[in-house]
Every structure is written in structure tokens, then in C-alpha cells.
mmCIF file of C-alpha atoms in Angstrom:
data_model
loop_
_atom_site.group_PDB
_atom_site.id
_atom_site.type_symbol
_atom_site.label_atom_id
_atom_site.label_comp_id
_atom_site.label_asym_id
_atom_site.label_seq_id
_atom_site.Cartn_x
_atom_site.Cartn_y
_atom_site.Cartn_z
ATOM 1 C CA MET U 1 -37.760 -17.681 59.635
ATOM 2 C CA ASN U 2 -36.191 -19.951 57.019
ATOM 3 C CA VAL U 3 -36.825 -23.617 57.738
ATOM 4 C CA ARG U 4 -33.110 -24.403 57.847
ATOM 5 C CA TYR U 5 -32.746 -22.081 60.837
ATOM 6 C CA ARG U 6 -35.510 -23.991 62.618
ATOM 7 C CA VAL U 7 -33.507 -27.137 61.905
ATOM 8 C CA LEU U 8 -30.498 -25.418 63.446
ATOM 9 C CA THR U 9 -32.612 -24.599 66.505
ATOM 10 C CA GLY U 10 -33.326 -28.308 66.897
ATOM 11 C CA LEU U 11 -29.608 -29.068 66.707
ATOM 12 C CA PHE U 12 -28.949 -26.262 69.205
ATOM 13 C CA LEU U 13 -31.244 -27.968 71.711
ATOM 14 C CA LEU U 14 -29.661 -31.354 70.960
ATOM 15 C CA SER U 15 -26.171 -30.050 71.695
ATOM 16 C CA THR U 16 -27.305 -28.278 74.865
ATOM 17 C CA ILE U 17 -28.864 -31.473 76.233
ATOM 18 C CA THR U 18 -25.790 -33.484 75.219
ATOM 19 C CA TYR U 19 -23.514 -31.391 77.393
ATOM 20 C CA LEU U 20 -25.966 -31.212 80.270
ATOM 21 C CA ASP U 21 -25.758 -35.009 80.391
ATOM 22 C CA ARG U 22 -21.985 -35.163 79.909
ATOM 23 C CA VAL U 23 -20.936 -32.485 82.381
ATOM 24 C CA CYS U 24 -23.357 -33.652 85.066
ATOM 25 C CA MET U 25 -20.973 -36.428 86.169
ATOM 26 C CA ASN U 26 -18.160 -33.885 86.548
ATOM 27 C CA VAL U 27 -20.356 -31.564 88.627
ATOM 28 C CA VAL U 28 -21.603 -34.301 90.976
ATOM 29 C CA SER U 29 -18.256 -36.117 91.138
ATOM 30 C CA LYS U 30 -17.683 -35.607 94.866
ATOM 31 C CA TYR U 31 -21.113 -37.021 95.712
ATOM 32 C CA VAL U 32 -20.728 -40.054 93.448
ATOM 33 C CA LYS U 33 -17.201 -40.769 94.706
ATOM 34 C CA SER U 34 -18.327 -40.487 98.316
ATOM 35 C CA ASP U 35 -21.488 -42.557 97.887
ATOM 36 C CA LEU U 36 -19.780 -45.381 95.964
ATOM 37 C CA HIS U 37 -16.415 -45.125 97.800
ATOM 38 C CA LEU U 38 -14.321 -44.399 94.686
ATOM 39 C CA ASP U 39 -10.814 -42.908 94.579
ATOM 40 C CA ASN U 40 -9.573 -40.712 91.725
ATOM 41 C CA GLU U 41 -8.008 -43.611 89.825
ATOM 42 C CA GLN U 42 -11.259 -45.602 89.909
ATOM 43 C CA PHE U 43 -13.262 -42.521 89.034
ATOM 44 C CA GLY U 44 -10.957 -41.986 86.064
ATOM 45 C CA TRP U 45 -11.935 -45.392 84.697
ATOM 46 C CA ILE U 46 -15.623 -44.559 85.195
ATOM 47 C CA LEU U 47 -15.184 -41.377 83.176
ATOM 48 C CA GLY U 48 -12.931 -43.073 80.643
ATOM 49 C CA ALA U 49 -15.469 -45.826 79.956
ATOM 50 C CA PHE U 50 -17.734 -43.236 78.342
ATOM 51 C CA SER U 51 -14.944 -41.864 76.130
ATOM 52 C CA LEU U 52 -13.748 -45.306 75.034
ATOM 53 C CA ALA U 53 -17.229 -46.453 74.020
ATOM 54 C CA TYR U 54 -17.902 -43.130 72.322
ATOM 55 C CA ALA U 55 -14.717 -43.549 70.295
ATOM 56 C CA LEU U 56 -15.410 -47.150 69.275
ATOM 57 C CA PHE U 57 -18.924 -46.432 68.008
ATOM 58 C CA GLU U 58 -18.307 -42.988 66.499
ATOM 59 C CA ILE U 59 -17.295 -43.993 62.956
ATOM 60 C CA PRO U 60 -19.969 -46.706 62.503
ATOM 61 C CA THR U 61 -22.714 -44.375 63.717
ATOM 62 C CA GLY U 62 -21.503 -41.555 61.492
ATOM 63 C CA ALA U 63 -21.397 -43.914 58.510
ATOM 64 C CA LEU U 64 -24.893 -45.172 59.354
ATOM 65 C CA GLY U 65 -26.163 -41.605 59.205
ATOM 66 C CA ASP U 66 -24.606 -41.188 55.758
ATOM 67 C CA LYS U 67 -26.394 -44.338 54.669
ATOM 68 C CA ILE U 68 -29.896 -44.104 56.155
ATOM 69 C CA GLY U 69 -30.104 -40.425 57.114
ATOM 70 C CA PRO U 70 -29.707 -38.443 60.354
ATOM 71 C CA ARG U 71 -33.417 -38.366 61.250
ATOM 72 C CA ARG U 72 -33.573 -42.002 62.343
ATOM 73 C CA VAL U 73 -30.012 -42.196 63.633
ATOM 74 C CA LEU U 74 -30.225 -39.106 65.846
ATOM 75 C CA THR U 75 -33.542 -40.325 67.265
ATOM 76 C CA ARG U 76 -31.965 -43.666 68.194
ATOM 77 C CA VAL U 77 -28.836 -41.973 69.579
ATOM 78 C CA VAL U 78 -30.738 -39.636 71.891
ATOM 79 C CA LEU U 79 -33.179 -42.257 73.147
ATOM 80 C CA TRP U 80 -30.302 -44.657 73.892
ATOM 81 C CA TRP U 81 -28.125 -42.189 75.778
ATOM 82 C CA SER U 82 -31.113 -40.735 77.649
ATOM 83 C CA GLY U 83 -32.002 -44.190 78.926
ATOM 84 C CA PHE U 84 -28.515 -44.780 80.252
ATOM 85 C CA THR U 85 -28.382 -41.276 81.705
ATOM 86 C CA MET U 86 -31.368 -42.274 83.822
ATOM 87 C CA LEU U 87 -29.740 -45.602 84.730
ATOM 88 C CA THR U 88 -26.638 -43.751 85.971
ATOM 89 C CA GLY U 89 -28.740 -42.640 88.916
ATOM 90 C CA THR U 90 -29.397 -46.274 89.899
ATOM 91 C CA SER U 91 -25.696 -47.108 90.338
ATOM 92 C CA PHE U 92 -24.663 -48.996 93.473
ATOM 93 C CA SER U 93 -21.098 -50.166 92.728
ATOM 94 C CA PHE U 94 -17.960 -49.404 90.732
ATOM 95 C CA LEU U 95 -18.582 -52.221 88.237
ATOM 96 C CA TYR U 96 -22.239 -51.366 87.684
ATOM 97 C CA LEU U 97 -21.439 -47.698 87.054
ATOM 98 C CA LEU U 98 -18.546 -48.660 84.748
ATOM 99 C CA VAL U 99 -20.878 -50.725 82.549
ATOM 100 C CA VAL U 100 -23.620 -48.088 82.509
ATOM 101 C CA ARG U 101 -21.209 -45.309 81.517
ATOM 102 C CA PHE U 102 -19.705 -47.485 78.772
ATOM 103 C CA LEU U 103 -23.147 -48.139 77.318
ATOM 104 C CA PHE U 104 -24.019 -44.456 77.747
ATOM 105 C CA GLY U 105 -20.985 -43.566 75.611
ATOM 106 C CA ALA U 106 -21.882 -46.178 73.001
ATOM 107 C CA GLY U 107 -25.323 -44.654 72.699
ATOM 108 C CA GLU U 108 -24.217 -41.034 72.474
ATOM 109 C CA ALA U 109 -21.582 -41.792 69.819
ATOM 110 C CA GLY U 110 -22.533 -40.348 66.464
ATOM 111 C CA ALA U 111 -24.510 -37.369 67.735
ATOM 112 C CA TYR U 112 -22.173 -34.724 66.313
ATOM 113 C CA PRO U 113 -21.290 -36.584 63.091
ATOM 114 C CA ASN U 114 -24.995 -36.854 62.344
ATOM 115 C CA ALA U 115 -25.478 -33.193 63.215
ATOM 116 C CA SER U 116 -22.781 -32.512 60.601
ATOM 117 C CA ILE U 117 -24.751 -34.566 58.077
ATOM 118 C CA VAL U 118 -27.767 -32.366 58.760
ATOM 119 C CA ILE U 119 -25.657 -29.259 58.193
ATOM 120 C CA ALA U 120 -24.158 -30.664 54.996
ATOM 121 C CA ARG U 121 -27.650 -31.374 53.594
ATOM 122 C CA TRP U 122 -29.502 -28.334 54.905
ATOM 123 C CA PHE U 123 -27.013 -25.452 54.596
ATOM 124 C CA PRO U 124 -25.166 -23.768 51.722
ATOM 125 C CA ALA U 125 -21.385 -24.131 51.953
ATOM 126 C CA VAL U 126 -20.916 -20.455 52.902
ATOM 127 C CA GLU U 127 -22.984 -20.986 56.090
ATOM 128 C CA VAL U 128 -21.364 -24.223 57.269
ATOM 129 C CA GLY U 129 -18.856 -22.614 59.662
ATOM 130 C CA ARG U 130 -21.500 -20.465 61.311
ATOM 131 C CA ALA U 131 -23.922 -23.375 61.612
ATOM 132 C CA GLN U 132 -21.240 -25.507 63.279
ATOM 133 C CA SER U 133 -20.392 -22.644 65.616
ATOM 134 C CA VAL U 134 -24.015 -22.424 66.781
ATOM 135 C CA ILE U 135 -24.111 -26.156 67.550
ATOM 136 C CA TRP U 136 -20.897 -26.086 69.557
ATOM 137 C CA ALA U 137 -21.821 -22.862 71.322
ATOM 138 C CA ALA U 138 -24.994 -24.655 72.411
ATOM 139 C CA GLY U 139 -22.895 -27.459 73.879
ATOM 140 C CA ARG U 140 -20.868 -24.944 75.834
ATOM 141 C CA LEU U 141 -24.081 -23.270 76.989
ATOM 142 C CA GLY U 142 -25.245 -26.669 78.239
ATOM 143 C CA GLY U 143 -21.957 -27.045 80.098
ATOM 144 C CA ALA U 144 -22.334 -23.568 81.618
ATOM 145 C CA LEU U 145 -25.883 -24.289 82.761
ATOM 146 C CA THR U 146 -25.099 -27.711 84.240
ATOM 147 C CA PRO U 147 -23.552 -26.615 87.573
ATOM 148 C CA LEU U 148 -26.109 -23.827 87.963
ATOM 149 C CA LEU U 149 -29.000 -26.277 87.512
ATOM 150 C CA VAL U 150 -27.627 -29.533 88.862
ATOM 151 C CA ILE U 151 -26.016 -28.442 92.141
ATOM 152 C CA PRO U 152 -29.251 -26.920 93.536
ATOM 153 C CA LEU U 153 -31.098 -30.006 92.286
ATOM 154 C CA VAL U 154 -28.603 -32.294 94.049
ATOM 155 C CA HIS U 155 -29.020 -30.373 97.301
ATOM 156 C CA TRP U 156 -32.799 -30.697 96.979
ATOM 157 C CA ALA U 157 -33.289 -34.267 95.710
ATOM 158 C CA GLY U 158 -29.875 -35.966 95.532
ATOM 159 C CA TRP U 159 -27.493 -36.706 92.652
ATOM 160 C CA ARG U 160 -29.452 -39.730 91.438
ATOM 161 C CA TRP U 161 -32.559 -37.703 90.578
ATOM 162 C CA ALA U 162 -30.446 -35.231 88.624
ATOM 163 C CA PHE U 163 -29.617 -37.953 86.087
ATOM 164 C CA ALA U 164 -33.245 -39.071 85.899
ATOM 165 C CA LEU U 165 -34.523 -35.607 85.024
ATOM 166 C CA LEU U 166 -31.779 -34.932 82.475
ATOM 167 C CA GLY U 167 -32.546 -38.222 80.750
ATOM 168 C CA LEU U 168 -36.187 -37.215 80.440
ATOM 169 C CA LEU U 169 -35.201 -34.050 78.529
ATOM 170 C CA GLY U 170 -33.500 -36.181 75.897
ATOM 171 C CA VAL U 171 -36.540 -38.407 75.444
ATOM 172 C CA LEU U 172 -38.743 -35.368 74.803
ATOM 173 C CA TRP U 173 -36.268 -34.011 72.231
ATOM 174 C CA ALA U 174 -36.113 -37.326 70.361
ATOM 175 C CA ILE U 175 -39.896 -37.539 70.042
ATOM 176 C CA GLY U 176 -40.111 -33.986 68.696
ATOM 177 C CA TRP U 177 -37.195 -34.460 66.258
ATOM 178 C CA TYR U 178 -38.503 -37.653 64.689
ATOM 179 C CA GLY U 179 -41.938 -36.174 64.170
ATOM 180 C CA TRP U 180 -40.798 -32.864 62.649
ATOM 181 C CA PHE U 181 -37.447 -33.263 60.853
ATOM 182 C CA ARG U 182 -36.829 -34.666 57.355
ATOM 183 C CA ASP U 183 -33.473 -35.741 55.921
ATOM 184 C CA GLU U 184 -33.759 -33.685 52.724
ATOM 185 C CA PRO U 185 -35.023 -30.095 52.468
ATOM 186 C CA SER U 186 -37.225 -31.009 49.507
ATOM 187 C CA ASP U 187 -39.076 -33.565 51.668
ATOM 188 C CA LYS U 188 -39.992 -31.078 54.383
ATOM 189 C CA ALA U 189 -43.542 -29.781 54.343
ATOM 190 C CA GLY U 190 -43.832 -26.010 54.481
ATOM 191 C CA ILE U 191 -40.448 -25.132 53.035
ATOM 192 C CA SER U 192 -40.463 -22.760 50.062
ATOM 193 C CA GLU U 193 -39.141 -23.754 46.657
ATOM 194 C CA GLN U 194 -36.846 -20.737 46.792
ATOM 195 C CA GLU U 195 -35.185 -21.941 49.997
ATOM 196 C CA VAL U 196 -34.815 -25.467 48.617
ATOM 197 C CA ARG U 197 -33.065 -24.068 45.530
ATOM 198 C CA GLU U 198 -30.865 -21.833 47.694
ATOM 199 C CA ILE U 199 -29.780 -24.784 49.819
ATOM 200 C CA GLU U 200 -29.328 -27.356 47.055
ATOM 201 C CA SER U 201 -27.474 -25.011 44.703
ATOM 202 C CA GLY U 202 -25.121 -23.803 47.424
ATOM 203 C CA ARG U 203 -24.311 -26.957 49.365
ATOM 204 C CA ASN U 204 -21.067 -28.785 48.735
ATOM 205 C CA ILE U 205 -22.327 -32.346 48.208
ATOM 206 C CA LYS U 206 -23.242 -34.612 45.336
ATOM 207 C CA GLN U 207 -26.292 -36.809 45.398
ATOM 208 C CA ASN U 208 -24.575 -39.815 43.808
ATOM 209 C CA ASP U 209 -21.615 -40.043 46.192
ATOM 210 C CA HIS U 210 -21.080 -43.281 48.093
ATOM 211 C CA GLN U 211 -19.796 -44.092 51.534
ATOM 212 C CA ILE U 212 -16.046 -43.639 51.945
ATOM 213 C CA PRO U 213 -14.247 -47.022 51.968
ATOM 214 C CA TRP U 214 -12.410 -47.843 55.178
ATOM 215 C CA THR U 215 -9.174 -48.207 53.210
ATOM 216 C CA THR U 216 -9.520 -44.576 52.130
ATOM 217 C CA ILE U 217 -9.637 -43.490 55.756
ATOM 218 C CA ILE U 218 -6.537 -45.541 56.560
ATOM 219 C CA ARG U 219 -4.505 -44.347 53.566
ATOM 220 C CA ASN U 220 -5.452 -40.667 53.443
ATOM 221 C CA PRO U 221 -2.707 -38.477 55.040
ATOM 222 C CA ASP U 222 -4.940 -35.377 55.225
ATOM 223 C CA LEU U 223 -7.515 -37.279 57.228
ATOM 224 C CA TRP U 224 -4.808 -38.657 59.519
ATOM 225 C CA ALA U 225 -3.590 -35.104 60.184
ATOM 226 C CA LEU U 226 -7.154 -34.046 61.002
ATOM 227 C CA MET U 227 -7.618 -37.050 63.296
ATOM 228 C CA LEU U 228 -4.336 -36.512 65.151
ATOM 229 C CA MET U 229 -5.137 -32.815 65.556
ATOM 230 C CA CYS U 230 -8.487 -33.695 67.134
ATOM 231 C CA HIS U 231 -6.944 -36.441 69.282
ATOM 232 C CA LEU U 232 -4.581 -33.946 70.924
ATOM 233 C CA PHE U 233 -7.228 -31.195 70.978
ATOM 234 C CA PHE U 234 -9.521 -33.363 73.086
ATOM 235 C CA TYR U 235 -6.894 -33.741 75.802
ATOM 236 C CA GLY U 236 -7.830 -30.163 76.647
ATOM 237 C CA SER U 237 -11.552 -30.577 76.092
ATOM 238 C CA TYR U 238 -11.954 -33.611 78.337
ATOM 239 C CA PHE U 239 -10.084 -32.020 81.208
ATOM 240 C CA PHE U 240 -12.980 -29.572 81.437
ATOM 241 C CA THR U 241 -15.685 -32.151 80.752
ATOM 242 C CA ASN U 242 -14.488 -34.697 83.319
ATOM 243 C CA TRP U 243 -11.934 -33.363 85.787
ATOM 244 C CA SER U 244 -12.320 -29.611 86.270
ATOM 245 C CA SER U 245 -14.558 -29.973 89.343
ATOM 246 C CA VAL U 246 -12.089 -32.325 91.046
ATOM 247 C CA TYR U 247 -9.180 -30.075 90.043
ATOM 248 C CA PHE U 248 -10.752 -26.942 91.499
ATOM 249 C CA GLN U 249 -11.962 -28.548 94.741
ATOM 250 C CA GLU U 250 -9.234 -31.077 95.526
ATOM 251 C CA GLY U 251 -6.302 -29.569 93.648
ATOM 252 C CA ARG U 252 -6.962 -25.886 94.360
ATOM 253 C CA GLY U 253 -9.002 -26.117 97.569
ATOM 254 C CA MET U 254 -11.965 -24.165 96.217
ATOM 255 C CA THR U 255 -15.471 -24.330 97.619
ATOM 256 C CA GLU U 256 -18.360 -25.866 95.702
ATOM 257 C CA ASP U 257 -19.717 -22.403 94.909
ATOM 258 C CA GLN U 258 -16.342 -21.219 93.588
ATOM 259 C CA THR U 259 -16.048 -24.367 91.505
ATOM 260 C CA LYS U 260 -19.545 -23.905 90.137
ATOM 261 C CA ASN U 261 -18.766 -20.347 89.110
ATOM 262 C CA PHE U 262 -15.491 -21.196 87.356
ATOM 263 C CA ILE U 263 -17.011 -24.148 85.472
ATOM 264 C CA SER U 264 -19.910 -21.974 84.329
ATOM 265 C CA LEU U 265 -17.550 -19.157 83.335
ATOM 266 C CA SER U 266 -15.384 -21.594 81.358
ATOM 267 C CA TYR U 267 -18.272 -22.956 79.341
ATOM 268 C CA PHE U 268 -19.823 -19.526 78.883
ATOM 269 C CA LEU U 269 -16.567 -18.261 77.379
ATOM 270 C CA GLY U 270 -16.431 -21.462 75.344
ATOM 271 C CA ALA U 271 -19.813 -20.596 73.826
ATOM 272 C CA ILE U 272 -18.445 -17.196 72.831
ATOM 273 C CA GLY U 273 -15.362 -18.877 71.389
ATOM 274 C CA CYS U 274 -17.438 -21.284 69.305
ATOM 275 C CA LEU U 275 -19.574 -18.505 67.845
ATOM 276 C CA ALA U 276 -16.594 -16.243 67.210
ATOM 277 C CA GLY U 277 -14.526 -19.047 65.678
ATOM 278 C CA GLY U 278 -17.173 -20.046 63.153
ATOM 279 C CA ILE U 279 -17.995 -16.463 62.176
ATOM 280 C CA LEU U 280 -14.319 -15.498 61.942
ATOM 281 C CA SER U 281 -13.462 -18.556 59.875
ATOM 282 C CA ASP U 282 -16.288 -17.929 57.400
ATOM 283 C CA ALA U 283 -15.309 -14.246 57.136
ATOM 284 C CA LEU U 284 -11.653 -15.086 56.499
ATOM 285 C CA THR U 285 -12.688 -17.785 54.032
ATOM 286 C CA LYS U 286 -14.796 -15.336 52.079
ATOM 287 C CA ARG U 287 -11.923 -12.850 51.880
ATOM 288 C CA TYR U 288 -8.794 -15.024 51.652
ATOM 289 C CA GLY U 289 -10.000 -18.492 50.699
ATOM 290 C CA LEU U 290 -10.882 -21.698 52.500
ATOM 291 C CA LYS U 291 -7.342 -22.733 53.437
ATOM 292 C CA ILE U 292 -6.442 -19.500 55.235
ATOM 293 C CA GLY U 293 -9.945 -19.151 56.673
ATOM 294 C CA ARG U 294 -9.798 -22.525 58.421
ATOM 295 C CA ARG U 295 -6.093 -22.739 59.286
ATOM 296 C CA THR U 296 -5.714 -19.284 60.840
ATOM 297 C CA VAL U 297 -8.404 -19.882 63.441
ATOM 298 C CA GLY U 298 -7.184 -23.418 64.191
ATOM 299 C CA VAL U 299 -3.550 -22.457 64.726
ATOM 300 C CA GLY U 300 -4.307 -19.272 66.675
ATOM 301 C CA GLY U 301 -6.981 -20.703 68.960
ATOM 302 C CA LEU U 302 -5.158 -23.875 69.977
ATOM 303 C CA GLY U 303 -1.787 -22.137 70.247
ATOM 304 C CA LEU U 304 -3.134 -19.558 72.700
ATOM 305 C CA SER U 305 -4.993 -22.225 74.661
ATOM 306 C CA SER U 306 -1.715 -24.120 75.078
ATOM 307 C CA LEU U 307 -0.115 -21.000 76.570
ATOM 308 C CA PHE U 308 -2.907 -20.430 79.099
ATOM 309 C CA PHE U 309 -2.912 -24.100 80.170
ATOM 310 C CA LEU U 310 0.775 -23.704 80.945
ATOM 311 C CA LEU U 311 0.148 -20.507 82.920
ATOM 312 C CA ALA U 312 -2.642 -22.182 84.900
ATOM 313 C CA GLY U 313 -0.337 -24.984 85.933
ATOM 314 C CA LEU U 314 2.491 -22.615 86.916
ATOM 315 C CA THR U 315 0.577 -20.049 88.965
ATOM 316 C CA THR U 316 0.251 -20.417 92.739
ATOM 317 C CA ASP U 317 -2.764 -18.092 92.799
ATOM 318 C CA ASN U 318 -5.871 -20.284 92.810
ATOM 319 C CA GLN U 319 -8.171 -17.565 91.508
ATOM 320 C CA MET U 320 -5.818 -16.763 88.619
ATOM 321 C CA ALA U 321 -5.641 -20.469 87.773
ATOM 322 C CA GLY U 322 -9.419 -20.473 87.440
ATOM 323 C CA TYR U 323 -9.382 -17.444 85.162
ATOM 324 C CA TYR U 324 -6.516 -18.809 83.066
ATOM 325 C CA LEU U 325 -8.398 -22.059 82.536
ATOM 326 C CA ALA U 326 -11.561 -20.193 81.583
ATOM 327 C CA ILE U 327 -9.553 -18.305 78.944
ATOM 328 C CA CYS U 328 -8.189 -21.674 77.752
ATOM 329 C CA VAL U 329 -11.731 -22.728 76.875
ATOM 330 C CA LEU U 330 -12.379 -19.463 75.053
ATOM 331 C CA MET U 331 -9.223 -19.871 72.949
ATOM 332 C CA LYS U 332 -9.439 -23.574 72.143
ATOM 333 C CA ASP U 333 -13.124 -23.386 71.277
ATOM 334 C CA LEU U 334 -12.380 -20.906 68.514
ATOM 335 C CA ALA U 335 -11.054 -23.946 66.653
ATOM 336 C CA LEU U 336 -13.822 -26.387 67.538
ATOM 337 C CA PRO U 337 -16.509 -25.439 64.966
ATOM 338 C CA VAL U 338 -13.753 -24.950 62.382
ATOM 339 C CA ALA U 339 -12.594 -28.545 62.823
ATOM 340 C CA PHE U 340 -16.106 -29.840 62.228
ATOM 341 C CA ALA U 341 -16.584 -27.427 59.321
ATOM 342 C CA VAL U 342 -13.486 -28.940 57.689
ATOM 343 C CA CYS U 343 -15.152 -32.364 57.958
ATOM 344 C CA VAL U 344 -18.020 -30.982 55.854
ATOM 345 C CA ASP U 345 -15.552 -29.252 53.503
ATOM 346 C CA ILE U 346 -13.632 -32.413 52.696
ATOM 347 C CA GLY U 347 -16.313 -35.022 53.389
ATOM 348 C CA GLN U 348 -19.148 -33.461 51.367
ATOM 349 C CA ARG U 349 -21.867 -36.126 51.035
ATOM 350 C CA ASN U 350 -19.852 -38.325 53.397
ATOM 351 C CA ALA U 351 -19.577 -35.688 56.121
ATOM 352 C CA GLY U 352 -20.863 -38.119 58.750
ATOM 353 C CA THR U 353 -18.142 -40.678 58.079
ATOM 354 C CA VAL U 354 -15.363 -38.069 57.986
ATOM 355 C CA THR U 355 -16.662 -36.376 61.146
ATOM 356 C CA GLY U 356 -16.967 -39.768 62.810
ATOM 357 C CA SER U 357 -13.347 -40.567 61.918
ATOM 358 C CA MET U 358 -12.091 -37.294 63.346
ATOM 359 C CA ASN U 359 -14.239 -37.539 66.451
ATOM 360 C CA PHE U 360 -13.200 -41.186 66.943
ATOM 361 C CA ALA U 361 -9.603 -40.025 67.254
ATOM 362 C CA GLY U 362 -10.708 -37.159 69.496
ATOM 363 C CA GLN U 363 -12.636 -39.416 71.834
ATOM 364 C CA LEU U 364 -9.613 -41.707 72.149
ATOM 365 C CA GLY U 365 -7.739 -38.607 73.280
ATOM 366 C CA GLY U 366 -10.544 -37.977 75.751
ATOM 367 C CA PHE U 367 -10.193 -41.550 77.027
ATOM 368 C CA PHE U 368 -6.431 -41.308 77.486
ATOM 369 C CA ILE U 369 -6.433 -37.951 79.309
ATOM 370 C CA THR U 370 -9.296 -39.074 81.532
ATOM 371 C CA ILE U 371 -7.382 -42.174 82.642
ATOM 372 C CA LEU U 372 -4.000 -40.410 82.788
ATOM 373 C CA PHE U 373 -5.290 -37.513 84.877
ATOM 374 C CA GLY U 374 -6.787 -39.776 87.528
ATOM 375 C CA THR U 375 -3.732 -42.071 87.587
ATOM 376 C CA ILE U 376 -1.152 -39.248 87.741
ATOM 377 C CA VAL U 377 -3.016 -37.432 90.499
ATOM 378 C CA HIS U 378 -3.605 -40.646 92.466
ATOM 379 C CA HIS U 379 0.100 -41.581 92.459
ATOM 380 C CA THR U 380 1.733 -38.111 92.717
ATOM 381 C CA ASN U 381 -0.936 -36.052 94.490
ATOM 382 C CA ASN U 382 0.019 -33.246 92.078
ATOM 383 C CA PHE U 383 -2.911 -31.813 90.116
ATOM 384 C CA ASN U 384 -0.767 -29.595 87.866
ATOM 385 C CA TYR U 385 1.416 -32.212 86.172
ATOM 386 C CA PRO U 386 -1.437 -33.196 83.804
ATOM 387 C CA LEU U 387 -1.905 -29.525 82.836
ATOM 388 C CA PHE U 388 1.682 -29.326 81.570
ATOM 389 C CA MET U 389 1.090 -32.428 79.456
ATOM 390 C CA ILE U 390 -2.127 -30.945 78.043
ATOM 391 C CA ALA U 391 -0.343 -27.699 77.153
ATOM 392 C CA GLY U 392 2.162 -29.654 75.061
ATOM 393 C CA CYS U 393 -0.588 -31.631 73.331
ATOM 394 C CA LEU U 394 -2.461 -28.455 72.391
ATOM 395 C CA LEU U 395 0.687 -26.883 70.952
ATOM 396 C CA VAL U 396 1.257 -29.873 68.645
ATOM 397 C CA SER U 397 -2.443 -29.827 67.748
ATOM 398 C CA ALA U 398 -2.125 -26.177 66.714
ATOM 399 C CA LEU U 399 0.856 -26.937 64.473
ATOM 400 C CA LEU U 400 -0.997 -29.809 62.795
ATOM 401 C CA TRP U 401 -3.441 -27.282 61.322
ATOM 402 C CA LEU U 402 -0.626 -26.260 58.963
ATOM 403 C CA ARG U 403 -0.889 -29.769 57.471
ATOM 404 C CA ILE U 404 -4.685 -29.821 57.082
ATOM 405 C CA ASP U 405 -5.958 -28.777 53.645
ATOM 406 C CA PRO U 406 -9.725 -28.079 53.617
ATOM 407 C CA THR U 407 -9.704 -27.482 49.847
ATOM 408 C CA ARG U 408 -8.880 -31.108 49.069
ATOM 409 C CA PRO U 409 -11.897 -33.462 49.367
ATOM 410 C CA VAL U 410 -11.291 -36.964 50.663
ATOM 411 C CA ALA U 411 -10.920 -39.278 47.651
ATOM 412 C CA LEU U 412 -13.851 -41.646 47.257
ATOM 413 C CA LYS U 413 -11.929 -44.388 45.490
ATOM 414 C CA ASP U 414 -9.152 -46.629 46.714
#
């Protein structure tokens, strides 16, 4: 096996663990709310604290990876978030849990931007879409596994121990990553000269690039379009990450087993969507060019997801709502690896900073929908109103892909 595919395996495990930790709070929500006496509005702020911190620290952590390399930054990121994953299980009050989840988000920020740096340095440009699709499919696999693993664990040992054990997985990954990975292919022992030449001659970066100035981020309209697209995109993503369990059980009256099955199905289909989206985008790029290859998947995936969100909110059949929402994940996740591939396309050597900028905007979207969902439901007792809002956001996000040009690198000078 080529060494770069072993690197991708490491990133696959990273992404799987990331979503195990993220989705765990969604899966155990009813136990946490009951134990700490939280209503949906309060629980929304607990969930939103993670997204807000993640957003605030995303760009700096991505830029740090561009500067000092993803080996050290990813090690720090995973150790930090794993520690606060464990501390989540020690929570005894609303305020304590709010602080822990904020610090958890601050620690996890930068994981995917730094994974994009690894891809930019270790993969030829023609493999970027597929590599991103593998990483995001792994995240969806982690989400699919979470209810299947965590709910039996909660019944056996309680929700607090679930966070402790998941945190331990991250610590083990960080130790293995720091000892084995190297920032540049040429620095890795055991890699062939042929593979190094294949990577370095095919990747779309320059060794003498510098970090993108903040003023470039502020003034660049293409980057703003990418950021706004991701901001609205994540309204859909964070519904599934944070609120789907509450929606199915409280909004649709489903049992815990039914909820578990629909959450797992959603993330399983999301994994398929991620893989298919990256492969399809690379295939279209090879045949029709980068612009069509990226835009077609982005517009189609998010547009169809918008339609199925609307159908889920309109139907009175609870089972059909579950299936519609699962299809939403399949459709929207076609666009997910493509969005991160565009960050590599236009960011090149500065892929971490560009990815961090896009994901910063996305995480702010995650923060807003997390707070809005809990507040709307708390005051109206209607669990479908937020779905209509999300459908509209995804439609605008799909249209924004027509403004994104992956063939135009972000200018490095003011």
C-alpha cells in the first residue's frame, strides 16, 4: 500500500472518533436533560456552546497548521478535545456543562482544516476530492456507529462513562499519530522516491507560499461566497448532529430503538453520499473541468436535500419523516467533500487557512441553528417549524455554488 493511503487511514480514524464524540451528546440527550434538569432551550445553549467555540478557534487553528504543520497541531487538537470529552461525564450543573462544552469546541476546532493540510501536502490534485470524501465518509460512519455503541453502553454503565471511554479513544489516536506521521512526504521513513515524486509533482501547492493575510479573507468575494454557502449548509448538518434524537423522540413520538435506527441510517447514507460526492466530482472534473466538476455536485446535492427537508416537515407520517430525513443526509453529504476539496483547490499551500475560514462560517451556522431550534421548539412546541427554515437555507446554499469558482486561487497579496 502506498504510504499516502496509510496517512488517509489515520485521517479516517480521526474523523470517525471526531463524530463519535460529537454525536454522543445528541444520542444521550434525554439522559443528560433528565439528570441535570434541563429544558430544550437550556440544552440548546449547551449544544451551541460547542459550535460557537469551534467557530471562534477554527481560523486560528487552521492558520497554525499552515505555519507549523498538521502533525503537532492535530496531536494537540485531539488531546485537548479528548480531555474535555472525558470531563463532560463529570458534569453536575447547567453552567459547568456549558463551560466544558465550550472548551471542548475550542479544542476540536481545526481538526478538519488540518486534515485538509495533510491532503494538500500528501495527495496529487487529481485525488483530492476522493481523499476528502473518505474523511467525511468516516465522520458519517462514526455518527452511524454512535447510537449503536453508546446506547447499550449507557444502559450498562450510564451516560457519564460513555464520554470517558470515547475520550480515551482520542488519546490513543493522538499518541499513534504523533509517533508515526510526518508533515512532508519526503520526511517519512519508508516511503519510496517514486511515490514522493508522484505526490510532489501532482499536488497543487507551492513551497514558498505564505499565510493568507486576514485582509485577503475579508476582501475576497469568492471566499465570502464559499463561507456563506457553508454557513447555510451547516444549518442542515447540525440538525442531525445535535437535535435529531430530540426531534424523533419528542417531536415524532418515536421509541429509543426507532430513534437509534433512524440516526444510524441517516449517517450510514451520509457516508455513502460523501464517498459518492467526492468520486463523482473528481470524475466530472476529469471530463468537464474543475468548475463543472465541483459546482454540479454542490448544486444538485444541496438542492435535493432542501426538497427532502421540506417533505419531512410536511408529512404527518412519522416513519416517512424519518426516511425523508435520512435521504436529506445522503443528498447534502454529496456536497460536503466537494466543499472541502474546493478549499484545497483555491487555498493550495494555505489550505488550512481557507478551510478554517469556510468552516468558521459553517460552525457559526451550526451555532445559530442549535440555539434557534431549541428556542423555537420551547416557545411553540412545534418541531417542524425549524425544518422549514432549514429547507430554505439549503436552497440558498445550493444556489451559492453557482458563484463559487474553484479555478481561481485565493490571491496571496492585498
